[in-house]
């Protein structure tokens, strides 16, 4: 996962919203957001397994 890109997009949305290109935002939502969701879900699942092993 391109975490630097994720943080960069968040920075643009939060602080440079007047410079947003709607087509780029749409493309990110359409193509990259599902991948990010899958990666984050895997992290959550791994943490749950890790926590169960500790208990």
Coordinates of N, CA and C in Angstrom, one line a residue:
X1 N 0.9 -1.2 0.0 CA 0.0 0.0 0.0 C 0.9 1.2 0.0
X2 N 0.5 2.2 -0.8 CA 1.3 3.4 -0.9 C 0.8 4.4 0.2
X3 N 1.3 4.2 1.4 CA 0.9 4.9 2.6 C 1.2 6.4 2.4
X4 N 2.3 6.7 1.8 CA 2.7 8.1 1.6 C 1.7 8.8 0.7
X5 N 1.2 8.1 -0.4 CA 0.1 8.6 -1.2 C -1.2 8.8 -0.5
X6 N -1.5 7.8 0.4 CA -2.7 7.9 1.2 C -2.7 9.2 2.0
X7 N -1.5 9.4 2.7 CA -1.4 10.6 3.6 C -1.4 11.9 2.7
X8 N -0.8 11.8 1.5 CA -0.8 13.0 0.7 C -2.2 13.3 0.2
X9 N -3.0 12.3 -0.1 CA -4.4 12.6 -0.6 C -5.2 13.2 0.6
X10 N -5.0 12.7 1.8 CA -5.7 13.2 3.0 C -5.3 14.7 3.2
X11 N -4.0 15.0 3.0 CA -3.5 16.4 3.2 C -4.2 17.3 2.2
X12 N -4.2 16.8 0.9 CA -4.9 17.7 -0.1 C -6.3 17.9 0.2
X13 N -7.0 16.9 0.5 CA -8.5 17.0 0.8 C -8.7 17.9 2.0
X14 N -7.9 17.8 3.1 CA -8.1 18.5 4.3 C -7.6 20.0 4.2
X15 N -6.5 20.2 3.5 CA -5.9 21.5 3.5 C -5.9 22.3 2.2
X16 N -6.0 21.6 1.1 CA -5.9 22.2 -0.2 C -7.1 21.9 -1.1
X17 N -8.3 21.9 -0.5 CA -9.5 21.5 -1.2 C -9.8 22.4 -2.3
X18 N -9.3 23.6 -2.4 CA -9.6 24.5 -3.6 C -8.8 24.0 -4.8
X19 N -7.8 23.2 -4.6 CA -7.0 22.7 -5.7 C -7.4 21.3 -6.1
X20 N -8.4 20.8 -5.5 CA -8.9 19.4 -5.9 C -9.3 19.3 -7.3
X21 N -8.9 18.2 -8.0 CA -9.4 17.9 -9.3 C -10.4 16.8 -9.1
X22 N -11.7 17.1 -9.5 CA -12.8 16.1 -9.2 C -12.5 14.8 -10.0
X23 N -11.9 14.9 -11.1 CA -11.7 13.6 -11.9 C -10.7 12.7 -11.1
X24 N -9.6 13.4 -10.6 CA -8.6 12.6 -9.8 C -9.3 12.0 -8.6
X25 N -10.0 12.8 -7.9 CA -10.7 12.3 -6.6 C -11.6 11.1 -7.0
X26 N -12.4 11.3 -8.1 CA -13.3 10.2 -8.5 C -12.5 8.9 -8.8
X27 N -11.4 9.1 -9.6 CA -10.6 8.0 -9.9 C -10.0 7.3 -8.7
X28 N -9.6 8.0 -7.7 CA -9.0 7.4 -6.5 C -10.2 6.7 -5.8
X29 N -11.3 7.3 -5.7 CA -12.5 6.6 -5.0 C -12.8 5.3 -5.7
X30 N -12.9 5.4 -7.0 CA -13.3 4.2 -7.8 C -12.3 3.1 -7.8
X31 N -11.0 3.4 -7.9 CA -10.0 2.4 -8.1 C -9.1 2.1 -6.8
X32 N -8.8 3.1 -6.1 CA -7.8 2.9 -5.0 C -8.5 2.7 -3.6
X33 N -9.7 3.3 -3.4 CA -10.3 3.1 -2.1 C -10.7 1.7 -1.8
X34 N -11.2 0.9 -2.8 CA -11.5 -0.5 -2.5 C -10.2 -1.3 -2.0
X35 N -9.1 -1.0 -2.6 CA -7.8 -1.6 -2.3 C -7.5 -1.2 -0.8
X36 N -7.6 0.0 -0.5 CA -7.3 0.5 0.8 C -8.2 -0.2 1.9
X37 N -9.5 -0.3 1.5 CA -10.4 -0.9 2.4 C -10.0 -2.4 2.7
X38 N -9.6 -3.1 1.7 CA -9.1 -4.5 1.8 C -7.9 -4.6 2.7
X39 N -6.9 -3.7 2.5 CA -5.7 -3.7 3.3 C -6.0 -3.4 4.8
X40 N -6.9 -2.4 5.0 CA -7.3 -2.0 6.4 C -8.0 -3.2 7.0
X41 N -8.9 -3.8 6.3 CA -9.6 -5.0 6.9 C -8.7 -6.1 7.3
X42 N -7.7 -6.3 6.4 CA -6.7 -7.4 6.8 C -5.9 -7.0 8.0
X43 N -5.6 -5.7 8.2 CA -4.9 -5.3 9.4 C -5.7 -5.5 10.6
X44 N -7.0 -5.1 10.5 CA -8.0 -5.3 11.6 C -8.1 -6.8 12.0
X45 N -8.2 -7.7 11.0 CA -8.3 -9.1 11.2 C -7.0 -9.6 11.8
X46 N -5.9 -9.2 11.4 CA -4.6 -9.6 12.0 C -4.5 -9.2 13.4
X47 N -4.9 -8.0 13.7 CA -4.9 -7.5 15.1 C -5.8 -8.3 16.0
X48 N -7.0 -8.7 15.5 CA -7.9 -9.5 16.3 C -7.2 -10.9 16.6
X49 N -6.6 -11.5 15.6 CA -6.0 -12.8 15.8 C -4.8 -12.6 16.8
X50 N -4.1 -11.6 16.6 CA -2.9 -11.3 17.5 C -3.4 -11.1 19.0
X51 N -4.5 -10.4 19.1 CA -5.0 -10.2 20.5 C -5.6 -11.5 21.1
X52 N -6.2 -12.3 20.3 CA -6.7 -13.6 20.8 C -5.5 -14.5 21.2
X53 N -4.4 -14.4 20.6 CA -3.2 -15.2 20.9 C -2.6 -14.8 22.3
X54 N -2.8 -13.5 22.5 CA -2.2 -12.9 23.8 C -3.1 -13.3 25.0
X55 N -4.4 -13.3 24.7 CA -5.4 -13.6 25.8 C -5.3 -15.0 26.3

